[in-house]
Tab-separated table of C-alpha atoms in Angstrom:
chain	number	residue	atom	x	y	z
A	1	UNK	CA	-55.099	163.101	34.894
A	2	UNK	CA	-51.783	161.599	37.547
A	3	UNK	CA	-52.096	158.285	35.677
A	4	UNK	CA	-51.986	160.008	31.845
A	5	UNK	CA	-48.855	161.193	33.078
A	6	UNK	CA	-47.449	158.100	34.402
A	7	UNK	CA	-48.033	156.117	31.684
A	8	UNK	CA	-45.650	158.112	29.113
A	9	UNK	CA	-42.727	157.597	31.781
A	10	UNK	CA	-43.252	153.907	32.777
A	11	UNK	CA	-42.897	153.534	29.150
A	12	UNK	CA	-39.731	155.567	28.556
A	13	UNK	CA	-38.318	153.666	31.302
A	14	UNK	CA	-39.409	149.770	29.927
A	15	UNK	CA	-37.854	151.048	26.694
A	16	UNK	CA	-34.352	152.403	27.666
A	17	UNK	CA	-34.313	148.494	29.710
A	18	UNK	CA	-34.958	147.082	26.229
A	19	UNK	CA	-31.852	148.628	24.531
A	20	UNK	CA	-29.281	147.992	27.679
A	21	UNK	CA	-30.098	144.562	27.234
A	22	UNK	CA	-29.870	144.223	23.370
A	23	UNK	CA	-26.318	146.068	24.070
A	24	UNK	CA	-24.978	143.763	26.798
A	25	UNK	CA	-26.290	140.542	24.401
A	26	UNK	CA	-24.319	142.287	21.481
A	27	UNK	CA	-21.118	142.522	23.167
A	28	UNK	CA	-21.343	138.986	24.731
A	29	UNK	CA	-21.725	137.611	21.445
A	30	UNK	CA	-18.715	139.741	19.691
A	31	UNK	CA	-16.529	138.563	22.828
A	32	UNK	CA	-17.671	135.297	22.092
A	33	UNK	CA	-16.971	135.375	18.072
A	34	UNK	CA	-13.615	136.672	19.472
A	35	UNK	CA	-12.690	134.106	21.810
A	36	UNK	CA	-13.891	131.007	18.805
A	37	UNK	CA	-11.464	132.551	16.486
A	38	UNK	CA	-8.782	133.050	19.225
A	39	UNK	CA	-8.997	129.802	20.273
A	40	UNK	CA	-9.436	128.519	16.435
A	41	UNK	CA	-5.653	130.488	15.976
A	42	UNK	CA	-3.783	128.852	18.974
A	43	UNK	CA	-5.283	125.111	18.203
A	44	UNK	CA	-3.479	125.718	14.716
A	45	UNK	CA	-0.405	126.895	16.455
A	46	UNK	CA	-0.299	123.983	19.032
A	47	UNK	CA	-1.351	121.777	15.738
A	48	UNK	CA	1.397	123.086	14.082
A	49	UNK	CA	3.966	122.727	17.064
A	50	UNK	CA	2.916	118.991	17.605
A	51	UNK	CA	3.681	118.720	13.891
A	52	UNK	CA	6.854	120.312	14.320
A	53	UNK	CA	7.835	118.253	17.222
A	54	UNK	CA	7.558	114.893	15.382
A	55	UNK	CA	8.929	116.035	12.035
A	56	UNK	CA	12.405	116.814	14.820
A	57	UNK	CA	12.151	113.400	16.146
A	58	UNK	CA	12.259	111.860	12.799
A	59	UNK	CA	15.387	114.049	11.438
A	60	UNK	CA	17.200	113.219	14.496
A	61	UNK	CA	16.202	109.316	14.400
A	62	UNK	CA	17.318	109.571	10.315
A	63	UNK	CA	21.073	110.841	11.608
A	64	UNK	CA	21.287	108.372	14.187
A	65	UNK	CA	20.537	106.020	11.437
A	66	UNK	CA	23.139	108.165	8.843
A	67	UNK	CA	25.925	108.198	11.566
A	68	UNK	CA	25.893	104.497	12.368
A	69	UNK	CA	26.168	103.583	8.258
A	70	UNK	CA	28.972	106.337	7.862
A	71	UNK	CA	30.585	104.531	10.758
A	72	UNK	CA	30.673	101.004	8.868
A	73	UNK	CA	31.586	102.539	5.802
A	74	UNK	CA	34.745	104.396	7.266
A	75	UNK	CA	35.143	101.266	8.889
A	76	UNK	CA	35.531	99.543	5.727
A	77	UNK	CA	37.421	102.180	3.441
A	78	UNK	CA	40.018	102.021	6.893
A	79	UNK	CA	40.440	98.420	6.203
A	80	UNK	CA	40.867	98.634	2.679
A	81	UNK	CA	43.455	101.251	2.744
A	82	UNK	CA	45.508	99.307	5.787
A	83	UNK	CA	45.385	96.882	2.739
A	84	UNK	CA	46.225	98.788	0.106
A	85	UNK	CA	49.540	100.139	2.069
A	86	UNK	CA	50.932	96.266	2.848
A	87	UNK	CA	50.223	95.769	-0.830
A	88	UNK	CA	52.123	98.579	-1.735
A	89	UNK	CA	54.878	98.572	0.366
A	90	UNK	CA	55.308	94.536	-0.965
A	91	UNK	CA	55.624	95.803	-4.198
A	92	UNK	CA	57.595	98.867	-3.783
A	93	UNK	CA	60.362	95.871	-2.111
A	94	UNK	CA	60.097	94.294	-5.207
A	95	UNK	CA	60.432	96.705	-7.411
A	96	UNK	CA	63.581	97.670	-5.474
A	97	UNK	CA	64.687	94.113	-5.632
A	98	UNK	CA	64.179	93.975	-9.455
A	99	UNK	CA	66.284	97.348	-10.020
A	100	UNK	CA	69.287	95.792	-8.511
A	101	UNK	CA	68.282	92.394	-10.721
A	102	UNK	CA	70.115	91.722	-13.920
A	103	UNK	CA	68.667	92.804	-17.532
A	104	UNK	CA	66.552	90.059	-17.877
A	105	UNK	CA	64.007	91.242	-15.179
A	106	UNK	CA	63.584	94.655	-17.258
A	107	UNK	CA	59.793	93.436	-18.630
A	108	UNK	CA	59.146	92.198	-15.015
A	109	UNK	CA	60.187	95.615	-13.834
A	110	UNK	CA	58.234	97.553	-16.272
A	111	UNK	CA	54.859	95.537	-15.467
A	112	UNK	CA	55.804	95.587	-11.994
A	113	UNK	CA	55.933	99.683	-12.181
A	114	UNK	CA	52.526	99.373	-13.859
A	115	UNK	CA	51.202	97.643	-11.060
A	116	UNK	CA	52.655	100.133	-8.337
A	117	UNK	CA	51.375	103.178	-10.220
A	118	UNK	CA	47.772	101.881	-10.192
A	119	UNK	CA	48.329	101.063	-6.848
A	120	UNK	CA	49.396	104.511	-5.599
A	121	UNK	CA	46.419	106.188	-7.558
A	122	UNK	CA	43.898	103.578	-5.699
A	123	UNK	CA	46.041	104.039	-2.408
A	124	UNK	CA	45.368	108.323	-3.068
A	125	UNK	CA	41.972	107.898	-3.846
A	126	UNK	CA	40.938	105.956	-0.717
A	127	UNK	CA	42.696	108.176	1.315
A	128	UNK	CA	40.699	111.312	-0.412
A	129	UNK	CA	37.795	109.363	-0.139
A	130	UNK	CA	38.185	108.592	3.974
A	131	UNK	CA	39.033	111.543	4.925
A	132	UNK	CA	35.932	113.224	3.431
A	133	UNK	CA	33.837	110.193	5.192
A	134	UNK	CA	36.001	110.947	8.055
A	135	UNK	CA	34.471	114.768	8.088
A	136	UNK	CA	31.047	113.669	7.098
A	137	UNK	CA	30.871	111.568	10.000
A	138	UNK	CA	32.571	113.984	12.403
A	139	UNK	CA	29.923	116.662	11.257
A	140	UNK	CA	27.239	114.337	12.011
A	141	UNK	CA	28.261	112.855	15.287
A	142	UNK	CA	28.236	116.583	16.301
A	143	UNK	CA	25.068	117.401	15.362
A	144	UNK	CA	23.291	114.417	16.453
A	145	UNK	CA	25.665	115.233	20.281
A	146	UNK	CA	23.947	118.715	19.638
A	147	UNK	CA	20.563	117.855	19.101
A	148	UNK	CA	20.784	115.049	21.534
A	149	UNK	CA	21.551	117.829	24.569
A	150	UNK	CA	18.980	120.275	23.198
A	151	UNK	CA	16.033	117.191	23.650
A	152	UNK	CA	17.984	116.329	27.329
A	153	UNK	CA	17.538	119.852	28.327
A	154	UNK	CA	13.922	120.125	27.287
A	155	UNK	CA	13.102	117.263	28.974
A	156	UNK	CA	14.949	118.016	32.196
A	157	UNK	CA	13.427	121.689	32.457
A	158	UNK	CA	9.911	119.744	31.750
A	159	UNK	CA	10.713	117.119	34.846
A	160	UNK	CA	12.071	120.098	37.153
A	161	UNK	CA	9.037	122.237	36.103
A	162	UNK	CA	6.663	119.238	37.205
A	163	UNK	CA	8.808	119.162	40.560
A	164	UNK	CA	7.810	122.654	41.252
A	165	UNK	CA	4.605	122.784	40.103
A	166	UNK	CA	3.956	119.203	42.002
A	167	UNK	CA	5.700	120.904	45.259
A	168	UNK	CA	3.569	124.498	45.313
A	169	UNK	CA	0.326	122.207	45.140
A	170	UNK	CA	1.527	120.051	47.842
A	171	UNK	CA	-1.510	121.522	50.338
A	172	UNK	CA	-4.422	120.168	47.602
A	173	UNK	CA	-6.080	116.689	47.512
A	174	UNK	CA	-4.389	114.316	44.922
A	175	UNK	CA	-8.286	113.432	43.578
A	176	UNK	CA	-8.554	117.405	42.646
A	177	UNK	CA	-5.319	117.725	41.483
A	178	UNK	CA	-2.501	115.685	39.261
A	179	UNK	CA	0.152	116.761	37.804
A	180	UNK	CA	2.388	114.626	35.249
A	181	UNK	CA	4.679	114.403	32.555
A	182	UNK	CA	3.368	112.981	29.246
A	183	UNK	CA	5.076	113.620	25.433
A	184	UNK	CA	7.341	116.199	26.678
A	185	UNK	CA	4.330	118.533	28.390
A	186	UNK	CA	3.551	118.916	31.486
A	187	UNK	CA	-0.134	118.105	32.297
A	188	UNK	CA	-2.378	119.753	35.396
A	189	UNK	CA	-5.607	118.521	36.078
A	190	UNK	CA	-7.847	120.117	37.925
A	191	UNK	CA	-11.313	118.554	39.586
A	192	UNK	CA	-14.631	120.625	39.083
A	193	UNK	CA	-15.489	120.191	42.900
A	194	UNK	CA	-11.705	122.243	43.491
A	195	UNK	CA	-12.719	124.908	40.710
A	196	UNK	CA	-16.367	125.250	40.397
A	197	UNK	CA	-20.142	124.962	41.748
A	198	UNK	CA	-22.191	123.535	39.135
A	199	UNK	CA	-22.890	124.873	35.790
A	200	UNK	CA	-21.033	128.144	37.313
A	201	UNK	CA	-18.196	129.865	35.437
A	202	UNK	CA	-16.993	131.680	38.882
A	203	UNK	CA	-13.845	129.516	40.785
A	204	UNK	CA	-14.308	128.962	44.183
A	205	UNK	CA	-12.152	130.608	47.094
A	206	UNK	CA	-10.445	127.216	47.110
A	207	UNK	CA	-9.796	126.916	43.453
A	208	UNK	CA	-8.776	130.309	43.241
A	209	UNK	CA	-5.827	130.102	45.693
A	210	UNK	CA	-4.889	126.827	43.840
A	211	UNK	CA	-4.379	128.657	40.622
A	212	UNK	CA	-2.698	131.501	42.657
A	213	UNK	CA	0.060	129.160	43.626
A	214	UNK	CA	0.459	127.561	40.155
A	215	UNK	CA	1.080	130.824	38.647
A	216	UNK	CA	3.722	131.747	40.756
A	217	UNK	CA	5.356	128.688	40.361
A	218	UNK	CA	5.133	129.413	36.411
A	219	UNK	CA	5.175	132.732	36.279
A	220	UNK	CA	8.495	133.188	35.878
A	221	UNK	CA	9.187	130.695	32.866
A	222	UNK	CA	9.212	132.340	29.793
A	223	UNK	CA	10.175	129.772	27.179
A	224	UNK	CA	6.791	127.762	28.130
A	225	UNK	CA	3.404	127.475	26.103
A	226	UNK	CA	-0.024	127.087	28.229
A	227	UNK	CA	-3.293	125.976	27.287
A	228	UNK	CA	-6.100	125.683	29.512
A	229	UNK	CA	-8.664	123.793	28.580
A	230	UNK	CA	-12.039	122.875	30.348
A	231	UNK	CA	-13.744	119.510	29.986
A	232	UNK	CA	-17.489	118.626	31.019
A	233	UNK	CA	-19.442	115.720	31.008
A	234	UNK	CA	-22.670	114.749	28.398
A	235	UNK	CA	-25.369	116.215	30.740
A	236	UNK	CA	-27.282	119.450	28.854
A	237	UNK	CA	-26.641	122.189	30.916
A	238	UNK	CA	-29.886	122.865	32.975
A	239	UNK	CA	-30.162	126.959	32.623
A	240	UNK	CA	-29.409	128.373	29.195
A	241	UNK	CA	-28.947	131.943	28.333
A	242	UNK	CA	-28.281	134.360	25.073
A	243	UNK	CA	-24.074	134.027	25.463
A	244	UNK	CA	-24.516	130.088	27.193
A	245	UNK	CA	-26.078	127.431	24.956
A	246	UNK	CA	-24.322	124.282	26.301
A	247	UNK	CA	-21.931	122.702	27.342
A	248	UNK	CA	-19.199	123.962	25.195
A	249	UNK	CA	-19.794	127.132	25.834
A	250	UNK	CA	-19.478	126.465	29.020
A	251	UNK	CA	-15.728	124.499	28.373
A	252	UNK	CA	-14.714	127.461	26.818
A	253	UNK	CA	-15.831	130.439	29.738
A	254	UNK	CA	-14.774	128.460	32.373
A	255	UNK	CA	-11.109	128.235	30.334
A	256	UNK	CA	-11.465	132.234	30.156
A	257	UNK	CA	-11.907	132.760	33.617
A	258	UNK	CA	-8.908	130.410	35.131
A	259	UNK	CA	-6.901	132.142	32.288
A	260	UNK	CA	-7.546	135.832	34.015
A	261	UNK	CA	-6.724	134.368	37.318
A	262	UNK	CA	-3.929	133.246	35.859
A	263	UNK	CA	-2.604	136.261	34.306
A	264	UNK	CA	-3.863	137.975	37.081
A	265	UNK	CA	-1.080	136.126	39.425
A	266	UNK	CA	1.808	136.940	37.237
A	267	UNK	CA	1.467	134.858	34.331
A	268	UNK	CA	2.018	136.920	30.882
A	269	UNK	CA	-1.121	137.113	28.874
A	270	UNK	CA	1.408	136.254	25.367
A	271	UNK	CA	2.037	132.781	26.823
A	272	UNK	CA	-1.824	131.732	27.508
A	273	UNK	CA	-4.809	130.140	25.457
A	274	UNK	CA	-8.073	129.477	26.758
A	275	UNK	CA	-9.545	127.143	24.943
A	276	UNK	CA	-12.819	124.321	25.506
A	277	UNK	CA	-13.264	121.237	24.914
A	278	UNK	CA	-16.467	120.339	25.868
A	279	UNK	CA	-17.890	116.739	26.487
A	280	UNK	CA	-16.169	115.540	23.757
A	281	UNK	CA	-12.586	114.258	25.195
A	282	UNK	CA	-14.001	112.170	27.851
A	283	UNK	CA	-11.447	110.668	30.411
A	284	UNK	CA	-14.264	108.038	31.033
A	285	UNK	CA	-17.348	107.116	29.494
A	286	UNK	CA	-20.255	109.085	30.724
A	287	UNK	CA	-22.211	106.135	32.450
A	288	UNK	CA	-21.953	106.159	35.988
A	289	UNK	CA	-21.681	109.421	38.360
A	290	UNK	CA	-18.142	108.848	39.176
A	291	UNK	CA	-17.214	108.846	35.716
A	292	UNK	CA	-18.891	111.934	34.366
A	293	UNK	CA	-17.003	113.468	37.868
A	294	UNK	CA	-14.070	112.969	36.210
A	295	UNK	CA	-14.543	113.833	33.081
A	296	UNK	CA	-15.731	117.575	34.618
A	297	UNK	CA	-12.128	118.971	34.703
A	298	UNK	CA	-9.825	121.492	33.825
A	299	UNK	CA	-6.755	120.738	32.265
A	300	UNK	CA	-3.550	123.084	31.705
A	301	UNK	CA	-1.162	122.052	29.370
A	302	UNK	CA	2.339	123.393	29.641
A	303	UNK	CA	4.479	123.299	26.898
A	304	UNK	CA	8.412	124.027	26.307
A	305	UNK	CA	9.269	126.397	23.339
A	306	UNK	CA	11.142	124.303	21.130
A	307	UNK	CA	12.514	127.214	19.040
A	308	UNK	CA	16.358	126.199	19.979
A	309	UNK	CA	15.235	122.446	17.983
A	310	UNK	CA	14.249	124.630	14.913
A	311	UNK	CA	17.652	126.708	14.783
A	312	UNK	CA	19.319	123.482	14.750
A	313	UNK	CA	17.094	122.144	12.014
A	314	UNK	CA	17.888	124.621	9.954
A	315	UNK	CA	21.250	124.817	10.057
A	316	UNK	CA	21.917	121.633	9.797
């Protein structure tokens, strides 16, 4: 009769386990649908920046190019008018000679008049026509000084943000961490022995107070871009599970959590993408132990906010 009434509740109870776990996998996999499509948005973004970026560089090599011909053409029309003025003047001395001349110069007169009119109206036009270069140029010499100290700025607040980022990670080894400059970003990359034990998505103590100082070094910029990104090597990952498959997923939740520690310390949540990467941007081929090492990193790519460069684009 005890066990008839056992069995009902042992059954309940294996039941109600049942749906907890169904509703845990469910919202794994919608925070995982949400993250793909997250990080699917900011790649286009970045994509788009990149794009951006270069398009700039070409405009301002094309008025370098523009000023430098504008230059040899004022150059020219200069020389032509200095020209234009001798002739003139020679001719406006003859024509001053001929007045006080006799009768007989009166059809030299008349064709010299000719001659000085035509003159004058080529003298007037080449003026018109270097002042306006004269402008043209002016306007483009400023623009290209303009765009010139925008890129100079960039680049120094990139170099000085490396400094400081370099200087509050001082304490670290340099084989867990790097820091350098490389087409106008500043890149940090982080070892998995500083960050994480293997196959785990939890940072160590260590890592953890790395990342600390990092974000208060960054915290404070708010014209920046970051991207986290994690890296592994080819190896399968050894224990799979409903919301870990391999080792993408892996890439992508071990870019999550550094990201929360991030914005945990400070850094706004607006200026952040987690994203992963996988095995498939090797630093090294995966052949040897010490290569797959390093190619099990995280990398955090700072970027400067280059809307200042698109205001000047589109005035100009």
């Amino acid at each position: 009769m005890k066990k008839n009434l056992l069995l009902p509740f042992f059954i309940c109870l294996i039941f109600s386990s049942c749906i907890v776990s169904k509703k845990k996998y469910d919202e794994l996999l919608a925070q995982k649908i949400r993250t793909e499509a997250d990080l699917a948005d900011r790649s286009a973004q970045l994509d788009k920046a990149n794009s951006n970026l270069d398009s700039l560089s070409q405009v301002l090599k094309k008025l370098k190019e523009d000023t430098t011909s504008l230059g040899i053409e004022k150059r020219n029309k200069s020389q032509r008018l200095a020209e234009l003025e001798k002739e003139h003047s020679k001719l406006n001395n003859n024509y001053k000679n001929l007045v006080t001349s006799n009768g007989k110069q009166t059809r030299d007169l008349v064709q010299q008049q000719e001659q000085l009119l035509s003159i004058q109206q080529n003298l007037e036009k080449t003026r018109k026509e270097n002042d306006s270069l004269s402008n043209s140029l002016a306007e483009r010499e400023k623009k290209v000084k303009e765009l010139e100290q925008v890129l100079a700025s960039k680049d120094k607040a990139v170099q000085d943000l490396k400094n400081k980022i370099s200087n509050a990670l001082l304490n670290f080894k340099e084989n867990d961490i790097t820091v350098k400059v490389k087409n106008g970003k500043v890149y940090i990359s982080l070892a998995e022995q500083l960050l994480f034990g293997s196959g785990s998505i939890e940072v160590d103590s260590k890592g953890v107070t790395a990342l600390q100082q990092l974000a208060k070094a960054i915290k404070d910029q708010k014209d920046i871009n970051i991207m986290v990104e994690g890296h592994t090597d080819n190896v399968p990952i050894s224990k799979k599970s409903p919301y870990m498959q391999d080792n993408w997923d892996l890439s992508v939740m071990r870019a999550t959590s550094i990201t929360k520690i991030l914005t945990k310390a400070g850094v706004s949540p607006k200026q952040v993408t987690a994203s992963g990467r996988g095995e498939f941007i090797p630093l090294a081929a995966n052949d040897t132990d010490l290569n797959k090492q390093k190619n099990r990193r995280t990398e955090i790519i700072i970027t400067p906010n280059l809307d200042e460069l698109f205001r000047i684009l589109e005035n100009n």
